[in-house]
mmCIF file of C-alpha atoms in Angstrom:
data_model
loop_
_atom_site.group_PDB
_atom_site.id
_atom_site.type_symbol
_atom_site.label_atom_id
_atom_site.label_comp_id
_atom_site.label_asym_id
_atom_site.label_seq_id
_atom_site.Cartn_x
_atom_site.Cartn_y
_atom_site.Cartn_z
ATOM 1 C CA ALA F 1 107.918 -107.680 143.714
ATOM 2 C CA ILE F 2 111.904 -107.418 143.940
ATOM 3 C CA ALA F 3 112.495 -110.966 142.537
ATOM 4 C CA LEU F 4 109.817 -110.139 139.818
ATOM 5 C CA MET F 5 111.867 -107.493 138.684
ATOM 6 C CA ALA F 6 114.381 -109.918 137.501
ATOM 7 C CA LEU F 7 112.094 -112.767 136.758
ATOM 8 C CA PHE F 8 109.531 -111.209 134.412
ATOM 9 C CA PRO F 9 112.112 -110.284 131.535
ATOM 10 C CA LEU F 10 113.590 -113.786 131.600
ATOM 11 C CA PHE F 11 109.969 -115.188 131.435
ATOM 12 C CA ALA F 12 109.281 -112.947 128.207
ATOM 13 C CA ALA F 13 112.655 -113.892 126.660
ATOM 14 C CA PHE F 14 112.901 -117.482 127.623
ATOM 15 C CA GLY F 15 109.561 -118.844 129.302
ATOM 16 C CA LEU F 16 110.003 -120.188 132.789
ATOM 17 C CA LYS F 17 109.449 -123.927 133.792
ATOM 18 C CA LYS F 18 110.689 -123.861 137.274
ATOM 19 C CA VAL F 19 111.662 -121.172 139.690
ATOM 20 C CA ILE F 20 113.220 -122.100 143.254
ATOM 21 C CA VAL F 21 114.120 -119.093 145.418
ATOM 22 C CA SER F 22 115.422 -118.455 148.799
ATOM 23 C CA THR F 23 114.696 -114.915 150.215
ATOM 24 C CA TYR F 24 116.960 -113.210 152.462
ATOM 25 C CA GLN F 25 114.616 -110.552 153.917
ATOM 26 C CA ALA F 26 115.428 -107.456 156.051
ATOM 27 C CA ALA F 27 113.721 -106.061 159.286
ATOM 28 C CA SER F 28 111.839 -103.609 157.249
ATOM 29 C CA GLY F 29 109.624 -106.507 156.089
ATOM 30 C CA ALA F 30 108.228 -106.475 159.491
ATOM 31 C CA GLY F 31 107.468 -102.803 159.700
ATOM 32 C CA ALA F 32 109.015 -99.870 161.737
ATOM 33 C CA ALA F 33 108.883 -102.377 164.816
ATOM 34 C CA GLY F 34 111.092 -104.799 162.985
ATOM 35 C CA MET F 35 113.665 -102.253 162.089
ATOM 36 C CA ALA F 36 113.424 -100.547 165.805
ATOM 37 C CA GLU F 37 114.084 -104.132 167.206
ATOM 38 C CA LEU F 38 116.878 -104.757 165.068
ATOM 39 C CA ARG F 39 118.656 -101.381 166.227
ATOM 40 C CA ASP F 40 117.926 -101.840 169.644
ATOM 41 C CA GLY F 41 119.133 -105.514 169.606
ATOM 42 C CA ILE F 42 122.281 -104.330 167.619
ATOM 43 C CA ALA F 43 122.653 -102.032 170.616
ATOM 44 C CA ALA F 44 122.363 -104.489 173.243
ATOM 45 C CA THR F 45 124.752 -107.033 171.653
ATOM 46 C CA GLY F 46 127.228 -103.945 172.281
ATOM 47 C CA LEU F 47 127.190 -104.699 175.977
ATOM 48 C CA ALA F 48 127.295 -108.325 175.519
ATOM 49 C CA GLU F 49 130.166 -110.795 174.826
ATOM 50 C CA ILE F 50 129.924 -113.773 172.424
ATOM 51 C CA GLN F 51 130.812 -116.895 173.797
ATOM 52 C CA GLU F 52 132.617 -119.836 171.876
ATOM 53 C CA ASP F 53 129.161 -121.368 171.177
ATOM 54 C CA GLY F 54 128.035 -118.243 169.192
ATOM 55 C CA CYS F 55 125.781 -117.550 172.119
ATOM 56 C CA PHE F 56 125.750 -114.156 174.295
ATOM 57 C CA THR F 57 126.513 -113.783 177.579
ATOM 58 C CA GLU F 58 123.619 -113.013 180.218
ATOM 59 C CA THR F 59 122.862 -109.500 178.613
ATOM 60 C CA LYS F 60 119.262 -109.787 177.007
ATOM 61 C CA VAL F 61 119.006 -109.221 173.141
ATOM 62 C CA PRO F 62 115.228 -108.174 172.692
ATOM 63 C CA ASN F 63 112.861 -110.125 170.394
ATOM 64 C CA GLU F 64 109.195 -109.551 170.588
ATOM 65 C CA VAL F 65 108.709 -109.073 166.557
ATOM 66 C CA PHE F 66 110.815 -111.862 165.572
ATOM 67 C CA ALA F 67 110.662 -115.250 166.794
ATOM 68 C CA HIS F 68 114.438 -114.952 167.997
ATOM 69 C CA PRO F 69 117.060 -112.342 168.491
ATOM 70 C CA LEU F 70 117.955 -111.164 164.860
ATOM 71 C CA PRO F 71 121.458 -109.794 165.547
ATOM 72 C CA PHE F 72 124.184 -112.054 164.473
ATOM 73 C CA ASN F 73 121.285 -114.629 163.410
ATOM 74 C CA VAL F 74 119.103 -115.900 160.592
ATOM 75 C CA ILE F 75 115.677 -116.942 161.144
ATOM 76 C CA PRO F 76 114.133 -119.169 158.637
ATOM 77 C CA HIS F 77 110.775 -118.471 159.763
ATOM 78 C CA ILE F 78 108.529 -115.211 158.434
ATOM 79 C CA ASP F 79 104.942 -115.567 159.078
ATOM 80 C CA LYS F 80 102.940 -118.365 160.080
ATOM 81 C CA PHE F 81 103.824 -122.114 159.222
ATOM 82 C CA GLN F 82 100.982 -123.655 157.072
ATOM 83 C CA GLU F 83 99.718 -127.247 157.022
ATOM 84 C CA ASN F 84 102.157 -128.100 154.310
ATOM 85 C CA GLN F 85 105.123 -126.764 156.590
ATOM 86 C CA TYR F 86 105.939 -123.787 154.227
ATOM 87 C CA THR F 87 105.423 -120.164 155.956
ATOM 88 C CA LYS F 88 102.600 -118.266 154.724
ATOM 89 C CA GLU F 89 105.436 -115.640 153.433
ATOM 90 C CA GLU F 90 106.960 -118.656 151.179
ATOM 91 C CA MET F 91 103.273 -119.357 149.917
ATOM 92 C CA LYS F 92 102.863 -115.596 149.458
ATOM 93 C CA VAL F 93 105.898 -115.601 147.150
ATOM 94 C CA THR F 94 104.711 -118.564 145.162
ATOM 95 C CA TRP F 95 101.296 -117.114 144.536
ATOM 96 C CA GLU F 96 102.272 -113.842 143.746
ATOM 97 C CA THR F 97 104.925 -114.876 141.254
ATOM 98 C CA LYS F 98 102.422 -117.061 139.132
ATOM 99 C CA LYS F 99 99.737 -114.226 139.570
ATOM 100 C CA ILE F 100 102.288 -111.376 138.163
ATOM 101 C CA LEU F 101 103.285 -113.615 135.569
ATOM 102 C CA GLY F 102 99.541 -114.086 134.378
ATOM 103 C CA PHE F 103 98.691 -117.297 135.833
ATOM 104 C CA PRO F 104 96.119 -118.272 138.743
ATOM 105 C CA PHE F 105 97.725 -118.168 141.918
ATOM 106 C CA ASP F 106 96.456 -121.955 142.361
ATOM 107 C CA SER F 107 97.171 -122.985 138.871
ATOM 108 C CA THR F 108 99.234 -126.267 138.604
ATOM 109 C CA ASP F 109 100.801 -125.115 135.376
ATOM 110 C CA GLU F 110 104.134 -124.065 134.765
ATOM 111 C CA PRO F 111 105.989 -122.267 136.202
ATOM 112 C CA LYS F 112 106.343 -124.420 139.357
ATOM 113 C CA VAL F 113 107.466 -121.945 142.141
ATOM 114 C CA SER F 114 109.041 -123.045 145.550
ATOM 115 C CA CYS F 115 110.359 -120.687 148.092
ATOM 116 C CA THR F 116 112.392 -120.619 151.286
ATOM 117 C CA ALA F 117 112.138 -117.358 153.422
ATOM 118 C CA VAL F 118 114.768 -116.427 155.605
ATOM 119 C CA ARG F 119 114.690 -113.248 158.070
ATOM 120 C CA ILE F 120 118.326 -111.693 158.236
ATOM 121 C CA PRO F 121 120.007 -108.835 160.054
ATOM 122 C CA THR F 122 119.859 -105.957 157.594
ATOM 123 C CA LEU F 123 117.503 -102.907 157.928
ATOM 124 C CA ARG F 124 115.488 -102.376 154.447
ATOM 125 C CA ALA F 125 117.168 -104.372 151.311
ATOM 126 C CA HIS F 126 116.013 -107.889 150.739
ATOM 127 C CA ALA F 127 118.194 -110.325 148.523
ATOM 128 C CA GLU F 128 117.404 -113.337 146.813
ATOM 129 C CA ALA F 129 119.111 -116.243 145.574
ATOM 130 C CA ILE F 130 117.287 -117.866 142.575
ATOM 131 C CA THR F 131 117.420 -120.710 140.332
ATOM 132 C CA ILE F 132 115.307 -121.183 137.333
ATOM 133 C CA GLU F 133 114.767 -123.552 134.621
ATOM 134 C CA THR F 134 113.697 -122.124 131.254
ATOM 135 C CA ALA F 135 111.356 -123.216 128.452
ATOM 136 C CA ARG F 136 114.131 -122.172 125.715
ATOM 137 C CA PRO F 137 117.950 -122.504 126.006
ATOM 138 C CA CYS F 138 119.322 -119.436 127.895
ATOM 139 C CA SER F 139 122.831 -118.582 128.299
ATOM 140 C CA PRO F 140 124.194 -116.232 131.229
ATOM 141 C CA ALA F 141 125.013 -113.593 128.232
ATOM 142 C CA LEU F 142 121.698 -113.619 126.598
ATOM 143 C CA ALA F 143 120.065 -113.589 130.186
ATOM 144 C CA LYS F 144 122.437 -110.380 130.947
ATOM 145 C CA ALA F 145 121.505 -108.574 127.544
ATOM 146 C CA ALA F 146 117.529 -109.271 128.328
ATOM 147 C CA LEU F 147 118.132 -108.069 132.039
ATOM 148 C CA ALA F 148 120.012 -104.993 130.575
ATOM 149 C CA GLU F 149 117.136 -103.865 128.672
ATOM 150 C CA ALA F 150 114.697 -104.383 131.670
ATOM 151 C CA PRO F 151 113.137 -101.078 133.238
ATOM 152 C CA GLY F 152 114.010 -100.830 137.115
ATOM 153 C CA VAL F 153 117.037 -103.129 136.858
ATOM 154 C CA THR F 154 120.781 -102.678 137.083
ATOM 155 C CA VAL F 155 123.122 -105.537 136.125
ATOM 156 C CA VAL F 156 125.718 -105.926 138.760
ATOM 157 C CA ASP F 157 127.547 -108.813 137.309
ATOM 158 C CA ASP F 158 131.524 -108.492 137.574
ATOM 159 C CA PRO F 159 132.932 -111.218 140.014
ATOM 160 C CA GLY F 160 136.483 -110.632 139.150
ATOM 161 C CA SER F 161 136.265 -107.115 140.379
ATOM 162 C CA ASN F 162 134.147 -108.061 143.388
ATOM 163 C CA ARG F 163 130.982 -106.224 141.780
ATOM 164 C CA TYR F 164 127.547 -108.377 142.581
ATOM 165 C CA PRO F 165 124.176 -107.306 144.306
ATOM 166 C CA MET F 166 124.511 -106.697 147.915
ATOM 167 C CA PRO F 167 122.079 -105.152 150.336
ATOM 168 C CA ILE F 168 124.489 -102.289 151.306
ATOM 169 C CA THR F 169 124.704 -101.229 147.648
ATOM 170 C CA ALA F 170 121.060 -101.652 146.763
ATOM 171 C CA THR F 171 119.787 -99.694 149.808
ATOM 172 C CA GLY F 172 118.294 -96.480 148.691
ATOM 173 C CA SER F 173 118.400 -97.255 145.091
ATOM 174 C CA PHE F 174 115.041 -97.324 142.865
ATOM 175 C CA ASP F 175 116.482 -100.223 140.702
ATOM 176 C CA VAL F 176 116.917 -103.887 141.560
ATOM 177 C CA GLU F 177 120.669 -105.103 141.350
ATOM 178 C CA VAL F 178 120.695 -108.647 139.424
ATOM 179 C CA GLY F 179 124.229 -110.297 139.082
ATOM 180 C CA ARG F 180 125.992 -113.613 139.893
ATOM 181 C CA LEU F 181 124.706 -114.682 136.679
ATOM 182 C CA ARG F 182 125.724 -118.461 135.717
ATOM 183 C CA GLN F 183 124.564 -121.660 134.099
ATOM 184 C CA ASN F 184 122.786 -123.839 136.496
ATOM 185 C CA LEU F 185 124.768 -127.100 136.625
ATOM 186 C CA VAL F 186 121.264 -129.282 137.097
ATOM 187 C CA PHE F 187 119.352 -127.924 134.223
ATOM 188 C CA GLY F 188 122.160 -126.953 131.934
ATOM 189 C CA ASP F 189 121.576 -124.710 128.923
ATOM 190 C CA HIS F 190 117.763 -124.644 130.023
ATOM 191 C CA GLY F 191 118.841 -123.268 133.780
ATOM 192 C CA LEU F 192 120.370 -120.039 135.296
ATOM 193 C CA ASP F 193 121.314 -119.031 138.600
ATOM 194 C CA LEU F 194 121.075 -115.441 139.863
ATOM 195 C CA PHE F 195 121.309 -113.330 142.666
ATOM 196 C CA VAL F 196 118.959 -109.990 143.166
ATOM 197 C CA CYS F 197 118.783 -107.193 145.801
ATOM 198 C CA GLY F 198 116.434 -104.648 146.069
ATOM 199 C CA ASP F 199 115.211 -101.901 148.628
ATOM 200 C CA GLN F 200 112.176 -103.273 150.403
ATOM 201 C CA LEU F 201 110.967 -99.806 151.150
ATOM 202 C CA LEU F 202 111.146 -98.581 147.575
ATOM 203 C CA ARG F 203 110.967 -101.349 145.049
ATOM 204 C CA GLY F 204 109.408 -103.536 147.445
ATOM 205 C CA ALA F 205 106.578 -101.180 148.557
ATOM 206 C CA ALA F 206 106.317 -97.510 147.973
ATOM 207 C CA LEU F 207 107.817 -96.990 144.634
ATOM 208 C CA ASN F 208 105.651 -99.566 143.183
ATOM 209 C CA ALA F 209 102.451 -97.450 144.353
ATOM 210 C CA VAL F 210 103.825 -94.439 142.917
ATOM 211 C CA LEU F 211 104.601 -95.782 139.557
ATOM 212 C CA ILE F 212 101.141 -97.192 139.318
ATOM 213 C CA ALA F 213 99.532 -94.181 140.041
ATOM 214 C CA GLU F 214 101.673 -92.216 137.476
ATOM 215 C CA LYS F 215 100.849 -94.892 134.898
ATOM 216 C CA ALA F 216 97.013 -94.719 135.736
ATOM 217 C CA LEU F 217 97.178 -90.655 135.665
ATOM 218 C CA PHE F 218 99.375 -89.994 132.911
#
C-alpha cells in the first residue's frame, strides 16, 4: 500500500512497464511481538560489546519472531520462501501491485513487478527503493508535479538541503513521503528511481481501512 501511493499517480500519468522494488520493512510488519522483540533486542545490545567482526559478545540477543537478531542487522527474509526462491512477502508485493493497478495478479501483461523484501531495525515505518520503466517519457520534474497533486503523498525531495524520505520523519504521518527522484541510468527518459517512506501502522494498515469506511458511508 505504501509503494502504491507513489506508483499509482505515476502509472496514471505515464504508464508502467516494469517495477523493481526493494522494501525495507519495519518490525511492526510482524505485529506487536515483532516490535517488542526489537525493543528487547536493543536493550540486550546495551549490555553487550560489538566485536571487530560485527558480532556481539556472549550476551544473548533474543530472536523468536525474526529469523535472526534484528538490532544492528538487516534480514533479507520476510515470510516463507517459495519454490521460485522469492519469499511470500515478495510475491505479495508483486500480486498486490498488479491487482491495485487493475490487472489480474497472475497476469503476464505489463507492468512486470519484482521485489526484494528486507526486515530492518526500525519500529513502524517502511521504506522502499523503487525503479520504474514507464510507457511514456517521464522526467523527474514531470513526476514530481504528478506526485505533488496526488492525495496522501508528500514530496520530500531537496537533496541539497539533506531533505528526503526517512522512517524517522514518516513515522506518525498520514502521508507517504516520496523523494530522491532521478532519471534512471538504465531506462533513460522512460525510467525513474525514487525512494518512499510511510508509517506501516497508519498508511500501511489502519488508516486505509478508515478511509475506505468513510468513502463507503459518506
